[in-house]
Structure formats: C-alpha cells, structure tokens
Amino acid sequence: MDLKRALRELQGDAGRAAKPEPAARAPLVEIFHSIQGEGRFVGVPMTFVRAATCPLRCRYCDTPDSYAAPGRFPVRLGVRDQHEPNPVAADRAADLARLVAATCEPGSRTPRVSLTGGEPLVFPQFVREFGRAVRQKGLRLHLETAAIDPAALGACIDQVDHLSADYKLPETLGPPAPGAPPAPSAGYGEVHRQCVETALRRGATVDVKIVLTAEVTDQSVERALADLAGCRDRIVLVLQPATPFGAAPRSVARPELERFLAAALRGGFDVRVLPQVHKALRLP
C-alpha cells in the first residue's frame, strides 16, 4: 500500500470518527405531571414521560393508547397543553420534562421524572441519552419497564436512579403484539431476575411489581417469589391488585390477596400491597 493511499484511508477513518452520531429518538404519547408513581413512590409528585409501543399485551393494561404514537404528542403544562412532533430527540424530551417539572412542581427539592410506557426499553439509547440529560438538569430518573430485555437495560442502566420492574405472571398475559416474539416457554422469570440484578449492580434502587388479577394462581406467585428470592433483601416487592379494565374485568379477591401477601412475608420480602392510587383519586 503506497503512502498516499494509506494517508487517504487514515483521513477517512478520522472523518468518520469525528462525525457525530445521530441523536436517539423515540415516539412519545405524552408528558405530564402526576402522583401516580409506582411502588414505594406512589403518591410522590413527579413528571411522567410516556413512550409509545410495547411488545406485550397484558390483559389488565389500561393504557392501550400507548401501543401506537400520535403524530404530535401533548406536553401538559398546568392549565395548557403544548404539542410536539414525533419522534422526539432525547435532549428535547429532557428539556420538556424539566419544563413540566418546573411548571407543576416549583421549589421541589428532589424533582423526579418517570420514563414509562408502553415499553421504554424498546428504545434503550433514547433512555440512556434522556437519562443523562435530565440528570444533568438536576432530576432523578425512574424507569418503569416490563423488564423483559436485560441487554437493553444494560445499555442504559448507568443513567437510571430507580427501576420499577414488572414480574409478569403468565395468567396476566395475552398474545404478544403483532411481530413480537412469544413469551419464553418457561415464562419471563429468568429475564426479570437478570434485569433486577443488572439494576442492583448499578446501585439503583429497585421495586418489583406483581400485578394480581382474578385468574392468578398460588403456583404462579410462588414461582415468582422463588425467582426473586436471591435479591429479596435489596428490593421492595409490590403486590398490585389490578384495576378492572378491558380483558381483566375483575381484580384479585380478598382471600387470594391475603394468601399471596402471607406467602411473600413468609419468604422474607419487604412487601407492599398497593393498588393504582391515581385511579382511585381520578387523577392522571
């Protein structure tokens, strides 16, 4: 190889290296302020950023509007809405989240933003860039996820302060979204555990939520508790009676709820029983 050719190739490599990567983008459904937080943060005011798309179809899901993104999404600023085009860059989404927090929660000592869905981990680079941007603005990032993609979580967990991870019981799941892979034959327990361990290694606080419907069995709950037993001393376990909606018109009955709670307590978990408080209060 002659020197001129080698020089041209080196210059080309340098040019490609210097070219900035395109900003990560994701489709959003809305940005709003509420007290609907998950787990130990139920009732804590925070800003919510709802990402569109989800590979799962939970029978109890009460946000089917998050399956597809609108052309423009609302940013709810107190008494007025501002509409933004989709998909949105992570930095822009962070600016909007900070604006909502400043408008709706002035003077907060610890402003928090929850990235929820849909399923945010469909867009792990967006989660990472968004997390970095909001944390630089002084907010703490909560990530709410179905926790079925450990690799995606691993790509962004260094920018997450708190993880709210689901543990999906088989009775609560319908067929997956069109084009999405089916659930593993053994269920999602192993990948749920991997996601929880990834977050704990990062140093994030972790809540694990198990939604309970009328169809849930003792066997399924006991399997979940066994899968999570290795990290029980480092998580808060949330048993959430489902809000009746759609394909889950009935929540778990009281005797079953008390039995599931007793099993979690026997297992040594730090456990809460928390329905969706914002639904009861008729808040966003």
PDB file of N, CA, C and O in Angstrom, residues 3 14 19 28 37 52 61-62 76-77 86 93 100 123 144 158 174 177 180 186 195 201-202 222 251 258 261 284:
ATOM      1  N   LEU A   3       2.021   5.316   0.361  1.00  0.00           N
ATOM      2  CA  LEU A   3       1.799   6.230   1.471  1.00  0.00           C
ATOM      3  C   LEU A   3       0.607   7.136   1.266  1.00  0.00           C
ATOM      4  O   LEU A   3      -0.128   7.453   2.208  1.00  0.00           O
ATOM      5  N   ALA A  14     -10.585   9.082  10.262  1.00  0.00           N
ATOM      6  CA  ALA A  14     -10.698  10.196  11.205  1.00  0.00           C
ATOM      7  C   ALA A  14     -11.977  10.977  10.972  1.00  0.00           C
ATOM      8  O   ALA A  14     -12.652  11.399  11.916  1.00  0.00           O
ATOM      9  N   LYS A  19     -17.505  12.323  12.918  1.00  0.00           N
ATOM     10  CA  LYS A  19     -18.905  12.578  12.573  1.00  0.00           C
ATOM     11  C   LYS A  19     -19.793  12.225  13.756  1.00  0.00           C
ATOM     12  O   LYS A  19     -19.755  11.096  14.254  1.00  0.00           O
ATOM     13  N   LEU A  28     -43.313   9.384  21.567  1.00  0.00           N
ATOM     14  CA  LEU A  28     -43.921   9.572  22.877  1.00  0.00           C
ATOM     15  C   LEU A  28     -45.431   9.714  22.758  1.00  0.00           C
ATOM     16  O   LEU A  28     -45.961  10.147  21.723  1.00  0.00           O
ATOM     17  N   GLY A  37     -46.967   7.618  40.828  1.00  0.00           N
ATOM     18  CA  GLY A  37     -45.750   6.828  40.856  1.00  0.00           C
ATOM     19  C   GLY A  37     -45.923   5.385  41.282  1.00  0.00           C
ATOM     20  O   GLY A  37     -46.860   5.022  41.987  1.00  0.00           O
ATOM     21  N   ALA A  52     -44.256   5.423  23.498  1.00  0.00           N
ATOM     22  CA  ALA A  52     -45.201   4.594  22.747  1.00  0.00           C
ATOM     23  C   ALA A  52     -44.534   3.274  22.367  1.00  0.00           C
ATOM     24  O   ALA A  52     -43.309   3.150  22.366  1.00  0.00           O
ATOM     25  N   CYS A  61     -53.933  -4.290  30.996  1.00  0.00           N
ATOM     26  CA  CYS A  61     -53.399  -2.998  30.559  1.00  0.00           C
ATOM     27  C   CYS A  61     -54.501  -1.956  30.418  1.00  0.00           C
ATOM     28  O   CYS A  61     -55.493  -2.171  29.720  1.00  0.00           O
ATOM     29  N   ASP A  62     -54.315  -0.815  31.072  1.00  0.00           N
ATOM     30  CA  ASP A  62     -55.300   0.266  30.990  1.00  0.00           C
ATOM     31  C   ASP A  62     -54.764   1.453  30.201  1.00  0.00           C
ATOM     32  O   ASP A  62     -55.324   2.543  30.255  1.00  0.00           O
ATOM     33  N   ARG A  76     -48.235  18.508  28.938  1.00  0.00           N
ATOM     34  CA  ARG A  76     -49.260  19.132  29.766  1.00  0.00           C
ATOM     35  C   ARG A  76     -48.597  20.062  30.788  1.00  0.00           C
ATOM     36  O   ARG A  76     -47.953  19.611  31.729  1.00  0.00           O
ATOM     37  N   LEU A  77     -48.785  21.361  30.565  1.00  0.00           N
ATOM     38  CA  LEU A  77     -48.150  22.398  31.375  1.00  0.00           C
ATOM     39  C   LEU A  77     -49.218  23.092  32.209  1.00  0.00           C
ATOM     40  O   LEU A  77     -49.695  24.171  31.873  1.00  0.00           O
ATOM     41  N   ASN A  86     -43.600  13.881  16.748  1.00  0.00           N
ATOM     42  CA  ASN A  86     -42.955  12.583  16.962  1.00  0.00           C
ATOM     43  C   ASN A  86     -42.172  12.169  15.734  1.00  0.00           C
ATOM     44  O   ASN A  86     -42.540  12.532  14.611  1.00  0.00           O
ATOM     45  N   ALA A  93     -36.779  15.949  24.645  1.00  0.00           N
ATOM     46  CA  ALA A  93     -37.683  15.362  25.634  1.00  0.00           C
ATOM     47  C   ALA A  93     -37.255  15.735  27.048  1.00  0.00           C
ATOM     48  O   ALA A  93     -38.093  16.011  27.919  1.00  0.00           O
ATOM     49  N   VAL A 100     -41.980  20.858  32.437  1.00  0.00           N
ATOM     50  CA  VAL A 100     -43.174  20.403  33.148  1.00  0.00           C
ATOM     51  C   VAL A 100     -42.911  20.370  34.649  1.00  0.00           C
ATOM     52  O   VAL A 100     -43.740  20.819  35.456  1.00  0.00           O
ATOM     53  N   PHE A 123     -36.402   1.351  23.175  1.00  0.00           N
ATOM     54  CA  PHE A 123     -35.509   2.425  22.712  1.00  0.00           C
ATOM     55  C   PHE A 123     -34.403   2.664  23.746  1.00  0.00           C
ATOM     56  O   PHE A 123     -34.348   3.726  24.387  1.00  0.00           O
ATOM     57  N   GLU A 144     -39.719   2.801  34.429  1.00  0.00           N
ATOM     58  CA  GLU A 144     -40.754   1.794  34.617  1.00  0.00           C
ATOM     59  C   GLU A 144     -40.760   0.888  33.395  1.00  0.00           C
ATOM     60  O   GLU A 144     -40.928   1.359  32.271  1.00  0.00           O
ATOM     61  N   ASP A 158     -26.830   2.808  33.504  1.00  0.00           N
ATOM     62  CA  ASP A 158     -25.945   3.735  34.198  1.00  0.00           C
ATOM     63  C   ASP A 158     -26.529   5.129  34.312  1.00  0.00           C
ATOM     64  O   ASP A 158     -25.997   5.973  35.054  1.00  0.00           O
ATOM     65  N   GLY A 174     -51.697 -11.724  27.526  1.00  0.00           N
ATOM     66  CA  GLY A 174     -52.352 -12.185  26.318  1.00  0.00           C
ATOM     67  C   GLY A 174     -51.315 -12.483  25.250  1.00  0.00           C
ATOM     68  O   GLY A 174     -50.108 -12.444  25.504  1.00  0.00           O
ATOM     69  N   ALA A 177     -47.783  -8.573  20.957  1.00  0.00           N
ATOM     70  CA  ALA A 177     -48.120  -7.638  19.880  1.00  0.00           C
ATOM     71  C   ALA A 177     -47.740  -8.245  18.537  1.00  0.00           C
ATOM     72  O   ALA A 177     -46.841  -9.091  18.449  1.00  0.00           O
ATOM     73  N   ALA A 180     -44.074  -9.315  17.470  1.00  0.00           N
ATOM     74  CA  ALA A 180     -43.226  -9.514  18.653  1.00  0.00           C
ATOM     75  C   ALA A 180     -43.069 -11.001  18.935  1.00  0.00           C
ATOM     76  O   ALA A 180     -43.963 -11.796  18.645  1.00  0.00           O
ATOM     77  N   ALA A 186     -40.828 -21.101  29.494  1.00  0.00           N
ATOM     78  CA  ALA A 186     -40.742 -21.134  30.958  1.00  0.00           C
ATOM     79  C   ALA A 186     -41.196 -19.835  31.606  1.00  0.00           C
ATOM     80  O   ALA A 186     -41.099 -19.677  32.821  1.00  0.00           O
ATOM     81  N   CYS A 195     -32.740  -8.622  34.889  1.00  0.00           N
ATOM     82  CA  CYS A 195     -32.914  -7.163  34.875  1.00  0.00           C
ATOM     83  C   CYS A 195     -32.754  -6.582  36.278  1.00  0.00           C
ATOM     84  O   CYS A 195     -32.099  -5.548  36.471  1.00  0.00           O
ATOM     85  N   ARG A 201     -26.656  -4.098  40.598  1.00  0.00           N
ATOM     86  CA  ARG A 201     -25.213  -3.927  40.410  1.00  0.00           C
ATOM     87  C   ARG A 201     -24.877  -2.469  40.103  1.00  0.00           C
ATOM     88  O   ARG A 201     -23.837  -1.960  40.516  1.00  0.00           O
ATOM     89  N   ARG A 202     -25.734  -1.800  39.385  1.00  0.00           N
ATOM     90  CA  ARG A 202     -25.526  -0.383  39.055  1.00  0.00           C
ATOM     91  C   ARG A 202     -25.616   0.499  40.305  1.00  0.00           C
ATOM     92  O   ARG A 202     -25.061   1.577  40.377  1.00  0.00           O
ATOM     93  N   GLU A 222     -45.920 -18.313  43.819  1.00  0.00           N
ATOM     94  CA  GLU A 222     -44.815 -18.986  44.492  1.00  0.00           C
ATOM     95  C   GLU A 222     -43.599 -19.088  43.581  1.00  0.00           C
ATOM     96  O   GLU A 222     -42.450 -18.953  44.043  1.00  0.00           O
ATOM     97  N   SER A 251     -60.692  -7.833  39.700  1.00  0.00           N
ATOM     98  CA  SER A 251     -59.406  -7.845  40.368  1.00  0.00           C
ATOM     99  C   SER A 251     -59.303  -9.090  41.233  1.00  0.00           C
ATOM    100  O   SER A 251     -60.232  -9.903  41.315  1.00  0.00           O
ATOM    101  N   GLU A 258     -54.843 -11.921  50.440  1.00  0.00           N
ATOM    102  CA  GLU A 258     -54.256 -12.146  51.764  1.00  0.00           C
ATOM    103  C   GLU A 258     -53.333 -13.366  51.746  1.00  0.00           C
ATOM    104  O   GLU A 258     -52.286 -13.367  52.407  1.00  0.00           O
ATOM    105  N   LEU A 261     -50.072 -12.321  49.978  1.00  0.00           N
ATOM    106  CA  LEU A 261     -49.305 -11.475  50.878  1.00  0.00           C
ATOM    107  C   LEU A 261     -48.601 -12.312  51.940  1.00  0.00           C
ATOM    108  O   LEU A 261     -47.412 -12.102  52.235  1.00  0.00           O
ATOM    109  N   PRO A 284     -54.511  11.967  36.773  1.00  0.00           N
ATOM    110  CA  PRO A 284     -53.761  11.421  35.653  1.00  0.00           C
ATOM    111  C   PRO A 284     -52.773  10.359  36.111  1.00  0.00           C
ATOM    112  O   PRO A 284     -52.252  10.410  37.211  1.00  0.00           O
TER     113      PRO A 284
END
